[in-house]
Short mmCIF file of C-alpha atoms and ligand atoms in Angstrom, two decimals:
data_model
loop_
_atom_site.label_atom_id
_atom_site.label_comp_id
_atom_site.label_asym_id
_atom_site.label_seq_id
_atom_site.Cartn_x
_atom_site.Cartn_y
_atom_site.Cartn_z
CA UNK S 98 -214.09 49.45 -81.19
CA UNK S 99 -214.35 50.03 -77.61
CA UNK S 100 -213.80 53.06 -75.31
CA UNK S 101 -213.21 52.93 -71.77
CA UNK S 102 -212.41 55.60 -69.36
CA UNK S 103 -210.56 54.81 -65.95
CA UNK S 104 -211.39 57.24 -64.07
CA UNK S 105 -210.45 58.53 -59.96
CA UNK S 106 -208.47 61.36 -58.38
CA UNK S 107 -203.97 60.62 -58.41
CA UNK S 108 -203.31 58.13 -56.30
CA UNK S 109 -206.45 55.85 -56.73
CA UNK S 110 -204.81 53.29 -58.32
CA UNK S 111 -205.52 53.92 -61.92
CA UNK S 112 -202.49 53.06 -63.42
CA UNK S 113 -202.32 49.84 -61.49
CA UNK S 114 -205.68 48.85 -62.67
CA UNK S 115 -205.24 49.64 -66.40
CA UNK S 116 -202.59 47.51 -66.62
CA UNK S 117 -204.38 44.65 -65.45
CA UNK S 118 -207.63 45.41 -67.25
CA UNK S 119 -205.60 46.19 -70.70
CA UNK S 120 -204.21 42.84 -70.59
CA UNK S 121 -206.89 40.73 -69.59
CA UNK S 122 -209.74 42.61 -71.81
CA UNK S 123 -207.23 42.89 -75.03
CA UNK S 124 -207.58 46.66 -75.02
CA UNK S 125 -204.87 49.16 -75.65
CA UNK S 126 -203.63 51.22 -72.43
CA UNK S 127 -203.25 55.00 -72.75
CA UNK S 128 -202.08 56.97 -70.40
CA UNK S 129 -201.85 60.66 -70.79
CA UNK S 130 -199.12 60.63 -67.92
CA UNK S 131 -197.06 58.15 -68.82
CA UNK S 132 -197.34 60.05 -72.39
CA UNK S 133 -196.06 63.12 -70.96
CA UNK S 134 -193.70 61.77 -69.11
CA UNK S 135 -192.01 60.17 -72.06
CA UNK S 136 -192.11 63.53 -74.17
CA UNK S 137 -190.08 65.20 -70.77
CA UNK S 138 -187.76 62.02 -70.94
CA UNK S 139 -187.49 62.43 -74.52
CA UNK S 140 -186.91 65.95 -73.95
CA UNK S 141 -189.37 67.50 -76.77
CA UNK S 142 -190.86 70.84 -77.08
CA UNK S 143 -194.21 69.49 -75.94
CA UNK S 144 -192.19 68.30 -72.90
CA UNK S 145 -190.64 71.55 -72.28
CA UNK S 146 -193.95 73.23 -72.11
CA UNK S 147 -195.04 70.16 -70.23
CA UNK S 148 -192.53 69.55 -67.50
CA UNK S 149 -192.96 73.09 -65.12
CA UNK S 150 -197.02 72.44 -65.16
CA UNK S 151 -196.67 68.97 -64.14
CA UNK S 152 -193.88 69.53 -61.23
CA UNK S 153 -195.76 72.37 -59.94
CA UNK S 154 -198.99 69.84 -59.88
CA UNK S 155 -200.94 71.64 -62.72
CA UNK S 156 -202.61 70.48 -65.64
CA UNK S 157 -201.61 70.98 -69.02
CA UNK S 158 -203.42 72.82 -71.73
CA UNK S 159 -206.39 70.39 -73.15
CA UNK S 160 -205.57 70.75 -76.75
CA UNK S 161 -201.60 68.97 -75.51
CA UNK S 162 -203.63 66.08 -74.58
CA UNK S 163 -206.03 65.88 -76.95
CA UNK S 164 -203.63 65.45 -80.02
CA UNK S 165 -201.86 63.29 -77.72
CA UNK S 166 -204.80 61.21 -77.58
CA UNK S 167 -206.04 61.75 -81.74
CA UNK S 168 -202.75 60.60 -82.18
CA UNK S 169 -202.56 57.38 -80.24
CA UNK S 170 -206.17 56.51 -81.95
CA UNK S 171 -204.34 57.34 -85.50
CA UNK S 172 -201.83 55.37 -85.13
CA UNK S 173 -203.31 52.02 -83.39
CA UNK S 174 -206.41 51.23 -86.07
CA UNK S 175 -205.78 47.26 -85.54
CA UNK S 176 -206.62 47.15 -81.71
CA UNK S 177 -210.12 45.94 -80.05
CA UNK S 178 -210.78 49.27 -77.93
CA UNK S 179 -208.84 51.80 -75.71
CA UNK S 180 -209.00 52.36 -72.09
CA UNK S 181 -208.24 56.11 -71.10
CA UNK S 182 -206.23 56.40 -68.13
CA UNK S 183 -206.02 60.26 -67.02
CA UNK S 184 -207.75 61.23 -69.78
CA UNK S 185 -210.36 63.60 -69.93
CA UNK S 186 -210.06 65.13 -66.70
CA UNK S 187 -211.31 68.56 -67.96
CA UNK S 188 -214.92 68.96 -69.47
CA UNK S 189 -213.85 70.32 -72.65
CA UNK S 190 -211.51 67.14 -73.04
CA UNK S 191 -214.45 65.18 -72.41
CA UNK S 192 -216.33 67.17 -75.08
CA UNK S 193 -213.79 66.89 -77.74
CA UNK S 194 -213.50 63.08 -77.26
CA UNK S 195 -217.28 63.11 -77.39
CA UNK S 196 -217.06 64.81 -80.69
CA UNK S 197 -214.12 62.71 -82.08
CA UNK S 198 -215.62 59.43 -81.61
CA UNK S 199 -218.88 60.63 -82.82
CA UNK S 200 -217.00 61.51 -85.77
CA UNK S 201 -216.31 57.37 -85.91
CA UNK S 202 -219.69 56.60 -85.11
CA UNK S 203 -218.45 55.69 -81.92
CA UNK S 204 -219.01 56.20 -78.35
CA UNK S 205 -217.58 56.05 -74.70
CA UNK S 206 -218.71 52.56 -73.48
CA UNK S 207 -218.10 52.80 -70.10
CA UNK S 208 -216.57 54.97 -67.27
CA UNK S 209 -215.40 53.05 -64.94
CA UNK S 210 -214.77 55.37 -61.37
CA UNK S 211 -212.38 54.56 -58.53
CA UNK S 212 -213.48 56.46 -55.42
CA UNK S 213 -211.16 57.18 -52.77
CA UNK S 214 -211.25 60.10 -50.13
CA UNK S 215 -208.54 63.00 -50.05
CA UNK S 216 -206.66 61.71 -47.02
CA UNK S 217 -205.90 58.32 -48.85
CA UNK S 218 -205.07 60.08 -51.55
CA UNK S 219 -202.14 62.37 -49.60
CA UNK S 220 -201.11 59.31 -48.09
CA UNK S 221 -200.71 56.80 -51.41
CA UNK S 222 -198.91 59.70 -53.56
CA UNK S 223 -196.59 59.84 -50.50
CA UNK S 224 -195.30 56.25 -50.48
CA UNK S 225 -195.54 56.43 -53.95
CA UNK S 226 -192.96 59.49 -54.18
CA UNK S 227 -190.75 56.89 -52.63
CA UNK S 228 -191.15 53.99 -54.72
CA UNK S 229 -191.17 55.94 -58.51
CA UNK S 230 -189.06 58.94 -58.07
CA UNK S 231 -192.00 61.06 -59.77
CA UNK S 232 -191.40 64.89 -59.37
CA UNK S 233 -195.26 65.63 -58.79
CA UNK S 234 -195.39 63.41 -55.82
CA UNK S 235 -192.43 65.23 -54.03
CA UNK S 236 -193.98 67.64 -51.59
CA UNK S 237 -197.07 68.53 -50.37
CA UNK S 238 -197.80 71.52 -51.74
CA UNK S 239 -197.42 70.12 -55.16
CA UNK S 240 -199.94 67.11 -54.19
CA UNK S 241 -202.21 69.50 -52.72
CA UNK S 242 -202.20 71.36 -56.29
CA UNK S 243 -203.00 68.10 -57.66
CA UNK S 244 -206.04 67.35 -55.58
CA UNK S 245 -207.57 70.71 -56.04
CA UNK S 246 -206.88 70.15 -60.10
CA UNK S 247 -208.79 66.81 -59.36
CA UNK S 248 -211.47 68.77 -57.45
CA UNK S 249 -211.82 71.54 -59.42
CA UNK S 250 -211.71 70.91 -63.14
CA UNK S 251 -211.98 66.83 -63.10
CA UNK S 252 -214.45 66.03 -60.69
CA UNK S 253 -217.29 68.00 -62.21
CA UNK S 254 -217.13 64.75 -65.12
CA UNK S 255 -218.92 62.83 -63.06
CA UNK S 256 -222.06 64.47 -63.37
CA UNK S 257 -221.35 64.86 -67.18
CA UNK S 258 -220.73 60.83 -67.67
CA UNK S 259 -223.57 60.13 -64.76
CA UNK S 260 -226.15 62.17 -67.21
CA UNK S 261 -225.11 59.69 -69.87
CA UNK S 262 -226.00 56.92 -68.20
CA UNK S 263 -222.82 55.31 -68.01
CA UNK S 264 -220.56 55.65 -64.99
CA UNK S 265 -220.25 53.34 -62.69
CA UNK S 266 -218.35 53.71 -59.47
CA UNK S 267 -215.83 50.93 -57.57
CA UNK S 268 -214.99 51.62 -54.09
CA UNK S 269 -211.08 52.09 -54.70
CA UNK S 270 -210.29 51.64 -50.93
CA UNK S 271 -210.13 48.09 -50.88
CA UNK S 272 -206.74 45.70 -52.28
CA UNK S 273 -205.76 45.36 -55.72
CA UNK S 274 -206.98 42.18 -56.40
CA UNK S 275 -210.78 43.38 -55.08
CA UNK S 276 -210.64 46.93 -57.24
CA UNK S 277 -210.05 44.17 -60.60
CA UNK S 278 -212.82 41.94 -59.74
CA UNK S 279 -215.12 44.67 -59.13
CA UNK S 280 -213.82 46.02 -62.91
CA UNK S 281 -214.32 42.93 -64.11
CA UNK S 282 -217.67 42.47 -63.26
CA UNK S 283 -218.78 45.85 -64.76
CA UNK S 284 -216.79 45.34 -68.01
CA UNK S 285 -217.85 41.09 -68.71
P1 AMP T 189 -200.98 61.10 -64.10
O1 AMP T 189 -199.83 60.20 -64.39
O2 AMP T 189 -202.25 60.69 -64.79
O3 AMP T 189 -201.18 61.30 -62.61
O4 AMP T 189 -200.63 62.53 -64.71
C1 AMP T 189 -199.51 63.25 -64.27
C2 AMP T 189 -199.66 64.71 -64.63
O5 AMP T 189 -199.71 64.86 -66.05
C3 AMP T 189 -200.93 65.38 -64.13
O6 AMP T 189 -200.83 65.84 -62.78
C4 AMP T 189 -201.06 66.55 -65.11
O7 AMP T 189 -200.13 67.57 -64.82
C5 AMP T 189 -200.61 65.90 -66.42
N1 AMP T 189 -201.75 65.30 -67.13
C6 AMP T 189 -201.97 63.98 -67.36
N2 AMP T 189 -203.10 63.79 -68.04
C7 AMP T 189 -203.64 65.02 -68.23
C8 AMP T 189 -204.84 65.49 -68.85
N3 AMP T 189 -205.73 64.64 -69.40
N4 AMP T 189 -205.06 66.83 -68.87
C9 AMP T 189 -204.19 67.70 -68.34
N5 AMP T 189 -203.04 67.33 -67.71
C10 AMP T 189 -202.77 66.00 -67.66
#
């Protein structure tokens, strides 16, 4: 089984570039958003809890995301790996997935990083505000919570994967169809 992390600050294009890398590298997408989102949609007690901390452009407790995520592995035994989308962007996540794949006598494979600087990252959430309706790209304030999340408690991973020995960075700042070949050539 394989284990891939996607990893960049909101906006960088993550969820774009899962897609395309799920498909074409038969790995299963998750998405700790999109999971989140559903449980608000779906209107559970997770998503109660959920919902204020994401409007407001805060994270949400680690151990809400990391059943999320033992759950998702559970339930999906038959698939050839998993690429993380969102997921671990605090170091204790990134601790307890060390420890559960361990646990499999697995590992993370690769982390693969988008880079992209603040500015473009205020500008993308912006248009994108206007194109998905999401409530944590609304205003500024709450996108300026979510970059100092990013900067605070996620970025700080890069120096945990980069002691590892496997992160790898891909300049996010360039089209769509550049960010996948540069994937591509880290994950063939
Ligand atoms: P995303 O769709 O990845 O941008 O995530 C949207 C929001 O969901 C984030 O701003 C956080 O509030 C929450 N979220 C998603 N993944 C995580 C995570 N791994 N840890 C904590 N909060 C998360």
């Amino acid at each position: 089984m394989k284990y891939y992390i996607l990893f960049g600050p909101p906006g960088a294009g993550k969820g774009t570039q899962a897609k395309l890398i799920a498909e074409n590298f038969n790995l299963m997408h998750i998405s700790t958003g999109e999971l989140l989102r559903k449980e608000i949609a779906e209107g559970t007690e997770l998503g109660m809890v959920a919902k204020h901390l994401i409007e407001d452009g805060h994270l949400v407790p680690d151990e809400m995301v990391i059943g999320m995520i033992q759950h998702t592995f559970e339930q999906h035994k038959e698939v050839d790996g998993f690429l993380l989308d969102g997921f671990p962007r605090t170091i204790a996540q990134a601790e307890k997935l060390d420890e559960m794949l361990m646990q499999k006598g697995e590992q993370v494979n690769k982390v693969l990083s988008l880079i992209i600087k603040d500015s473009t990252i205020f500008e993308r959430i912006s248009l994108r505000a206007k194109l998905e309706d999401r409530k944590d790209d609304a205003n500024s304030t709450i996108i300026l919570n979510r970059i100092e999340a990013y900067h605070k408690k996620t970025e700080p991973l890069i120096d945990y994967y980069r002691n590892k020995g496997n992160y790898f960075e891909i300049q996010g700042e360039q089209s769509i169809e550049e960010v996948f070949a540069c994937i591509c050539k880290e994950l063939e």
